[in-house]
Amino acid sequence: MKTAGGSDAAKRRAGERGAEEVEDGFVVGLGTGSTTAYAIEAIGRAAEDGLEVRGIPTSFQSRQLALEVGIPLASLDAVDGIDLAIDGADQVDDDGNLIKGGGAAHAREKIVDSAADRFVVVADPSKRTATLDRSVPLEVLPDAHTVVADRVRELEGDPTLRDAERKDGPVVTDNGNLVLDCVFGRIDDPDALATALSRIPGVVEHGLFVDLADATYVGTDDGVDALEY
Ligand code: 5RP
């Protein structure tokens, strides 16, 4: 689920700083969400000015926006590699571990972000935390949602099926699956929880991104804080 915090100006600064890393000839992973949207728009402007770039979208939303702003698209199986991925986050800890999936796009995001030579996170200050403690989204196969929920409870988590806002019933992901938002409280060992969640049959992907980010750009009131890991 999304947080309400973070000004548009801070998101814009972060997103545009991320886009500055794109070089001529790059294949770029295009993340999902309101902060990454500023990066995609900036890459679109650069492409219009002659920068050669190809984008790999991580969601229906990022694909649509990339098409609108004129970024040529490619698919993962049609490129030799990804030079850079730019993506948002719902929470970032001091080591650069993330909780993602507020937009239910974390399965494709994790594939693209982890395949990139460099993965930069773009965020506003409300996303920073010393220790991860937001709910962790799990994308689950529809038939498996009750059994996955039972397994989450065995791990002392509290799962809730994510409801859609302008549709009756649950959120359905771009991949046709459901989302369980799972509260674990303070997550002192994200790696151990990530491993335990990955072992549950029926979980397509979870929103813990452990040791994947290379840097975070945090947009502030008057600039950008760059954190390298
Ligand atoms: C989508 C995500 C987004 O990157 C995350 O929710 C942050 O979005 P925003 O920049 O709108 O706050 O993980 O699945």
mmCIF file of C-alpha atoms and ligand atoms in Angstrom:
data_model
loop_
_atom_site.group_PDB
_atom_site.id
_atom_site.type_symbol
_atom_site.label_atom_id
_atom_site.label_comp_id
_atom_site.label_asym_id
_atom_site.label_seq_id
_atom_site.Cartn_x
_atom_site.Cartn_y
_atom_site.Cartn_z
ATOM 1 C CA MET A 1 0.000 0.000 0.000
ATOM 2 C CA LYS A 2 1.124 3.535 -0.744
ATOM 3 C CA THR A 3 2.174 6.084 1.859
ATOM 4 C CA ALA A 4 0.733 9.582 1.605
ATOM 5 C CA GLY A 5 3.984 11.420 2.555
ATOM 6 C CA GLY A 6 6.490 13.181 0.310
ATOM 7 C CA SER A 7 6.138 16.394 -1.654
ATOM 8 C CA ASP A 8 5.991 16.394 -5.442
ATOM 9 C CA ALA A 9 8.997 18.738 -5.504
ATOM 10 C CA ALA A 10 11.104 16.251 -3.528
ATOM 11 C CA LYS A 11 9.979 13.376 -5.759
ATOM 12 C CA ARG A 12 10.790 15.416 -8.863
ATOM 13 C CA ARG A 13 14.316 16.256 -7.643
ATOM 14 C CA ALA A 14 14.999 12.610 -6.837
ATOM 15 C CA GLY A 15 13.585 11.302 -10.117
ATOM 16 C CA GLU A 16 15.415 13.848 -12.248
ATOM 17 C CA ARG A 17 18.695 13.114 -10.437
ATOM 18 C CA GLY A 18 18.247 9.433 -11.252
ATOM 19 C CA ALA A 19 17.658 10.261 -14.915
ATOM 20 C CA GLU A 20 20.955 12.183 -15.038
ATOM 21 C CA GLU A 21 22.763 8.837 -14.816
ATOM 22 C CA VAL A 22 21.435 7.723 -18.202
ATOM 23 C CA GLU A 23 24.162 7.758 -20.866
ATOM 24 C CA ASP A 24 23.965 7.556 -24.643
ATOM 25 C CA GLY A 25 23.216 3.998 -25.797
ATOM 26 C CA PHE A 26 21.946 2.827 -22.393
ATOM 27 C CA VAL A 27 19.266 0.219 -21.829
ATOM 28 C CA VAL A 28 17.356 1.485 -18.784
ATOM 29 C CA GLY A 29 14.977 -0.326 -16.449
ATOM 30 C CA LEU A 30 11.955 1.905 -15.894
ATOM 31 C CA GLY A 31 10.483 1.446 -12.426
ATOM 32 C CA THR A 32 6.935 2.174 -11.314
ATOM 33 C CA GLY A 33 5.308 4.885 -9.178
ATOM 34 C CA SER A 34 5.014 8.627 -8.822
ATOM 35 C CA THR A 35 8.730 9.305 -8.144
ATOM 36 C CA THR A 36 10.016 7.178 -11.012
ATOM 37 C CA ALA A 37 7.495 8.923 -13.271
ATOM 38 C CA TYR A 38 9.626 12.087 -12.975
ATOM 39 C CA ALA A 39 12.679 10.086 -14.082
ATOM 40 C CA ILE A 40 10.797 8.631 -17.057
ATOM 41 C CA GLU A 41 9.613 12.098 -18.112
ATOM 42 C CA ALA A 42 13.189 13.448 -17.882
ATOM 43 C CA ILE A 43 14.524 10.528 -19.949
ATOM 44 C CA GLY A 44 11.791 11.237 -22.497
ATOM 45 C CA ARG A 45 12.945 14.871 -22.763
ATOM 46 C CA ALA A 46 16.557 13.721 -23.202
ATOM 47 C CA ALA A 47 15.484 11.233 -25.894
ATOM 48 C CA GLU A 48 13.677 14.040 -27.696
ATOM 49 C CA ASP A 49 16.974 15.984 -27.603
ATOM 50 C CA GLY A 50 18.796 13.092 -29.279
ATOM 51 C CA LEU A 51 19.884 10.757 -26.452
ATOM 52 C CA GLU A 52 19.830 7.152 -27.666
ATOM 53 C CA VAL A 53 18.137 5.063 -25.043
ATOM 54 C CA ARG A 54 15.902 2.008 -24.766
ATOM 55 C CA GLY A 55 13.597 1.405 -21.821
ATOM 56 C CA ILE A 56 12.484 -1.849 -20.189
ATOM 57 C CA PRO A 57 9.205 -1.088 -18.386
ATOM 58 C CA THR A 58 8.310 -2.806 -15.117
ATOM 59 C CA SER A 59 4.545 -2.301 -15.272
ATOM 60 C CA PHE A 60 1.622 -1.286 -17.433
ATOM 61 C CA GLN A 61 1.960 2.205 -15.884
ATOM 62 C CA SER A 62 5.632 2.688 -16.741
ATOM 63 C CA ARG A 63 5.103 1.271 -20.225
ATOM 64 C CA GLN A 64 2.259 3.713 -20.911
ATOM 65 C CA LEU A 65 4.234 6.687 -19.632
ATOM 66 C CA ALA A 66 7.356 5.709 -21.599
ATOM 67 C CA LEU A 67 5.267 5.447 -24.776
ATOM 68 C CA GLU A 68 3.691 8.856 -24.069
ATOM 69 C CA VAL A 69 7.058 10.596 -23.636
ATOM 70 C CA GLY A 70 8.683 8.848 -26.600
ATOM 71 C CA ILE A 71 11.152 6.409 -25.022
ATOM 72 C CA PRO A 72 11.790 3.471 -27.399
ATOM 73 C CA LEU A 73 10.958 0.246 -25.570
ATOM 74 C CA ALA A 74 12.592 -3.164 -25.496
ATOM 75 C CA SER A 75 11.896 -6.397 -23.653
ATOM 76 C CA LEU A 76 14.241 -8.299 -21.360
ATOM 77 C CA ASP A 77 14.700 -11.143 -23.830
ATOM 78 C CA ALA A 78 15.641 -8.740 -26.640
ATOM 79 C CA VAL A 79 18.599 -7.012 -24.929
ATOM 80 C CA ASP A 80 22.072 -8.171 -23.873
ATOM 81 C CA GLY A 81 21.753 -6.527 -20.486
ATOM 82 C CA ILE A 82 20.439 -3.536 -18.564
ATOM 83 C CA ASP A 83 22.883 -0.716 -17.871
ATOM 84 C CA LEU A 84 20.836 1.091 -15.252
ATOM 85 C CA ALA A 85 17.529 0.630 -13.448
ATOM 86 C CA ILE A 86 15.738 3.543 -11.771
ATOM 87 C CA ASP A 87 12.942 2.719 -9.358
ATOM 88 C CA GLY A 88 11.060 4.074 -6.352
ATOM 89 C CA ALA A 89 10.528 2.455 -2.961
ATOM 90 C CA ASP A 90 8.026 2.453 -0.117
ATOM 91 C CA GLN A 91 10.776 2.259 2.491
ATOM 92 C CA VAL A 92 14.598 2.391 2.376
ATOM 93 C CA ASP A 93 16.759 1.440 5.358
ATOM 94 C CA ASP A 94 20.264 2.692 6.160
ATOM 95 C CA ASP A 95 21.856 -0.226 4.258
ATOM 96 C CA GLY A 96 19.761 0.346 1.135
ATOM 97 C CA ASN A 97 17.389 -2.562 1.754
ATOM 98 C CA LEU A 98 13.911 -1.780 0.465
ATOM 99 C CA ILE A 99 10.250 -2.536 0.834
ATOM 100 C CA LYS A 100 8.539 -2.185 -2.537
ATOM 101 C CA GLY A 101 5.205 -3.167 -4.022
ATOM 102 C CA GLY A 102 2.999 -0.250 -2.995
ATOM 103 C CA GLY A 103 1.912 -0.201 -6.637
ATOM 104 C CA ALA A 104 1.782 -4.026 -6.808
ATOM 105 C CA ALA A 105 4.515 -4.049 -9.462
ATOM 106 C CA HIS A 106 7.321 -5.548 -7.357
ATOM 107 C CA ALA A 107 7.585 -8.888 -9.201
ATOM 108 C CA ARG A 108 8.592 -7.331 -12.521
ATOM 109 C CA GLU A 109 10.476 -4.564 -10.720
ATOM 110 C CA LYS A 110 12.645 -7.093 -8.893
ATOM 111 C CA ILE A 111 13.452 -8.965 -12.104
ATOM 112 C CA VAL A 112 14.479 -5.778 -13.922
ATOM 113 C CA ASP A 113 16.185 -4.016 -10.982
ATOM 114 C CA SER A 114 18.247 -7.072 -10.086
ATOM 115 C CA ALA A 115 19.289 -7.646 -13.713
ATOM 116 C CA ALA A 116 20.716 -4.110 -14.037
ATOM 117 C CA ASP A 117 24.448 -3.329 -13.794
ATOM 118 C CA ARG A 118 23.457 -0.451 -11.507
ATOM 119 C CA PHE A 119 20.188 0.031 -9.640
ATOM 120 C CA VAL A 120 19.384 3.473 -8.242
ATOM 121 C CA VAL A 121 16.433 4.165 -5.962
ATOM 122 C CA VAL A 122 14.648 7.513 -6.164
ATOM 123 C CA ALA A 123 12.694 8.570 -3.092
ATOM 124 C CA ASP A 124 11.440 11.423 -0.942
ATOM 125 C CA PRO A 125 12.536 11.718 2.706
ATOM 126 C CA SER A 126 9.350 10.064 4.054
ATOM 127 C CA LYS A 127 10.667 6.738 2.706
ATOM 128 C CA ARG A 128 13.826 6.684 4.828
ATOM 129 C CA THR A 129 13.998 4.589 7.988
ATOM 130 C CA ALA A 130 16.696 3.074 10.196
ATOM 131 C CA THR A 131 14.889 -0.299 10.232
ATOM 132 C CA LEU A 132 12.239 -1.572 7.805
ATOM 133 C CA ASP A 133 8.817 -1.839 9.449
ATOM 134 C CA ARG A 134 6.134 -1.336 6.796
ATOM 135 C CA SER A 135 3.892 -4.159 5.606
ATOM 136 C CA VAL A 136 5.564 -6.409 3.035
ATOM 137 C CA PRO A 137 3.497 -7.011 -0.136
ATOM 138 C CA LEU A 138 3.411 -10.580 -1.460
ATOM 139 C CA GLU A 139 2.222 -11.217 -5.009
ATOM 140 C CA VAL A 140 0.467 -14.574 -4.805
ATOM 141 C CA LEU A 141 -1.196 -16.963 -7.225
ATOM 142 C CA PRO A 142 -4.974 -16.472 -6.785
ATOM 143 C CA ASP A 143 -5.641 -20.115 -5.820
ATOM 144 C CA ALA A 144 -2.931 -19.962 -3.177
ATOM 145 C CA HIS A 145 -3.904 -16.835 -1.244
ATOM 146 C CA THR A 146 -5.426 -18.610 1.774
ATOM 147 C CA VAL A 147 -2.622 -21.153 2.147
ATOM 148 C CA VAL A 148 0.015 -18.436 1.720
ATOM 149 C CA ALA A 149 -1.794 -16.347 4.366
ATOM 150 C CA ASP A 150 -1.613 -19.345 6.774
ATOM 151 C CA ARG A 151 2.136 -19.675 6.171
ATOM 152 C CA VAL A 152 2.614 -15.943 6.759
ATOM 153 C CA ARG A 153 0.837 -16.301 10.134
ATOM 154 C CA GLU A 154 3.240 -19.159 10.999
ATOM 155 C CA LEU A 155 6.035 -16.603 10.436
ATOM 156 C CA GLU A 156 4.218 -14.296 12.896
ATOM 157 C CA GLY A 157 2.994 -12.000 10.147
ATOM 158 C CA ASP A 158 -0.484 -10.550 9.770
ATOM 159 C CA PRO A 159 -1.664 -10.806 6.133
ATOM 160 C CA THR A 160 -4.444 -8.727 4.509
ATOM 161 C CA LEU A 161 -5.691 -9.261 0.969
ATOM 162 C CA ARG A 162 -5.275 -5.903 -0.801
ATOM 163 C CA ASP A 163 -8.602 -4.466 -1.936
ATOM 164 C CA ALA A 164 -9.003 -2.519 -5.166
ATOM 165 C CA GLU A 165 -10.147 1.089 -4.849
ATOM 166 C CA ARG A 166 -12.265 1.551 -7.950
ATOM 167 C CA LYS A 167 -13.273 -2.068 -8.507
ATOM 168 C CA ASP A 168 -15.171 -4.454 -6.263
ATOM 169 C CA GLY A 169 -12.927 -7.142 -4.835
ATOM 170 C CA PRO A 170 -9.148 -7.464 -4.693
ATOM 171 C CA VAL A 171 -6.319 -5.755 -6.554
ATOM 172 C CA VAL A 172 -5.271 -7.901 -9.519
ATOM 173 C CA THR A 173 -1.637 -7.388 -10.575
ATOM 174 C CA ASP A 174 -0.343 -6.874 -14.123
ATOM 175 C CA ASN A 175 0.438 -10.608 -14.005
ATOM 176 C CA GLY A 176 -3.106 -11.615 -13.019
ATOM 177 C CA ASN A 177 -2.262 -12.383 -9.381
ATOM 178 C CA LEU A 178 -3.392 -11.119 -5.941
ATOM 179 C CA VAL A 179 -1.518 -9.171 -3.267
ATOM 180 C CA LEU A 180 -1.260 -9.928 0.446
ATOM 181 C CA ASP A 181 0.047 -7.029 2.559
ATOM 182 C CA CYS A 182 1.827 -8.647 5.493
ATOM 183 C CA VAL A 183 2.649 -6.832 8.729
ATOM 184 C CA PHE A 184 5.710 -8.241 10.558
ATOM 185 C CA GLY A 185 6.439 -5.223 12.752
ATOM 186 C CA ARG A 186 10.110 -4.249 12.936
ATOM 187 C CA ILE A 187 12.144 -6.328 10.476
ATOM 188 C CA ASP A 188 15.543 -6.752 12.156
ATOM 189 C CA ASP A 189 16.790 -9.399 9.698
ATOM 190 C CA PRO A 190 15.377 -8.592 6.220
ATOM 191 C CA ASP A 191 17.523 -11.265 4.581
ATOM 192 C CA ALA A 192 16.139 -14.060 6.796
ATOM 193 C CA LEU A 193 12.543 -12.900 6.261
ATOM 194 C CA ALA A 194 13.129 -12.616 2.488
ATOM 195 C CA THR A 195 14.437 -16.191 2.395
ATOM 196 C CA ALA A 196 11.487 -17.496 4.438
ATOM 197 C CA LEU A 197 8.946 -15.724 2.204
ATOM 198 C CA SER A 198 10.597 -16.962 -0.995
ATOM 199 C CA ARG A 199 10.198 -20.545 0.259
ATOM 200 C CA ILE A 200 6.389 -20.365 0.478
ATOM 201 C CA PRO A 201 4.755 -22.170 -2.463
ATOM 202 C CA GLY A 202 2.307 -19.831 -4.214
ATOM 203 C CA VAL A 203 4.348 -16.679 -3.558
ATOM 204 C CA VAL A 204 5.274 -15.257 -6.953
ATOM 205 C CA GLU A 205 7.443 -12.513 -5.401
ATOM 206 C CA HIS A 206 7.717 -10.533 -2.187
ATOM 207 C CA GLY A 207 8.474 -6.845 -1.793
ATOM 208 C CA LEU A 208 11.693 -7.140 0.240
ATOM 209 C CA PHE A 209 14.622 -6.025 -1.935
ATOM 210 C CA VAL A 210 17.680 -7.047 0.083
ATOM 211 C CA ASP A 211 21.141 -5.931 -0.962
ATOM 212 C CA LEU A 212 20.009 -5.001 -4.484
ATOM 213 C CA ALA A 213 20.258 -1.193 -4.556
ATOM 214 C CA ASP A 214 23.556 0.505 -5.430
ATOM 215 C CA ALA A 215 22.458 4.034 -4.499
ATOM 216 C CA THR A 216 19.477 6.073 -3.324
ATOM 217 C CA TYR A 217 18.753 9.648 -4.375
ATOM 218 C CA VAL A 218 16.594 11.330 -1.771
ATOM 219 C CA GLY A 219 14.955 14.542 -2.959
ATOM 220 C CA THR A 220 14.837 17.177 -0.210
ATOM 221 C CA ASP A 221 13.439 20.709 0.114
ATOM 222 C CA ASP A 222 16.465 22.245 -1.549
ATOM 223 C CA GLY A 223 18.473 19.501 -3.238
ATOM 224 C CA VAL A 224 19.221 15.788 -3.392
ATOM 225 C CA ASP A 225 21.040 13.574 -0.869
ATOM 226 C CA ALA A 226 23.000 10.809 -2.603
ATOM 227 C CA LEU A 227 23.564 7.625 -0.624
ATOM 228 C CA GLU A 228 25.907 4.976 -2.144
ATOM 229 C CA TYR A 229 26.033 1.417 -0.774
HETATM 230 C C1 5RP B 1 5.497 -0.030 -7.067
HETATM 231 C C2 5RP B 1 6.572 0.430 -6.167
HETATM 232 C C3 5RP B 1 6.839 1.905 -6.151
HETATM 233 O O1 5RP B 1 8.131 2.123 -6.626
HETATM 234 C C4 5RP B 1 6.685 2.391 -4.729
HETATM 235 O O2 5RP B 1 5.352 2.141 -4.308
HETATM 236 C C5 5RP B 1 6.994 3.887 -4.602
HETATM 237 O O3 5RP B 1 6.058 4.629 -5.302
HETATM 238 P P1 5RP B 1 5.971 6.216 -5.193
HETATM 239 O O4 5RP B 1 7.207 6.762 -5.848
HETATM 240 O O5 5RP B 1 4.700 6.569 -5.912
HETATM 241 O O6 5RP B 1 5.893 6.569 -3.715
HETATM 242 O O7 5RP B 1 7.236 -0.323 -5.489
HETATM 243 O O8 5RP B 1 5.256 -1.399 -6.908
#
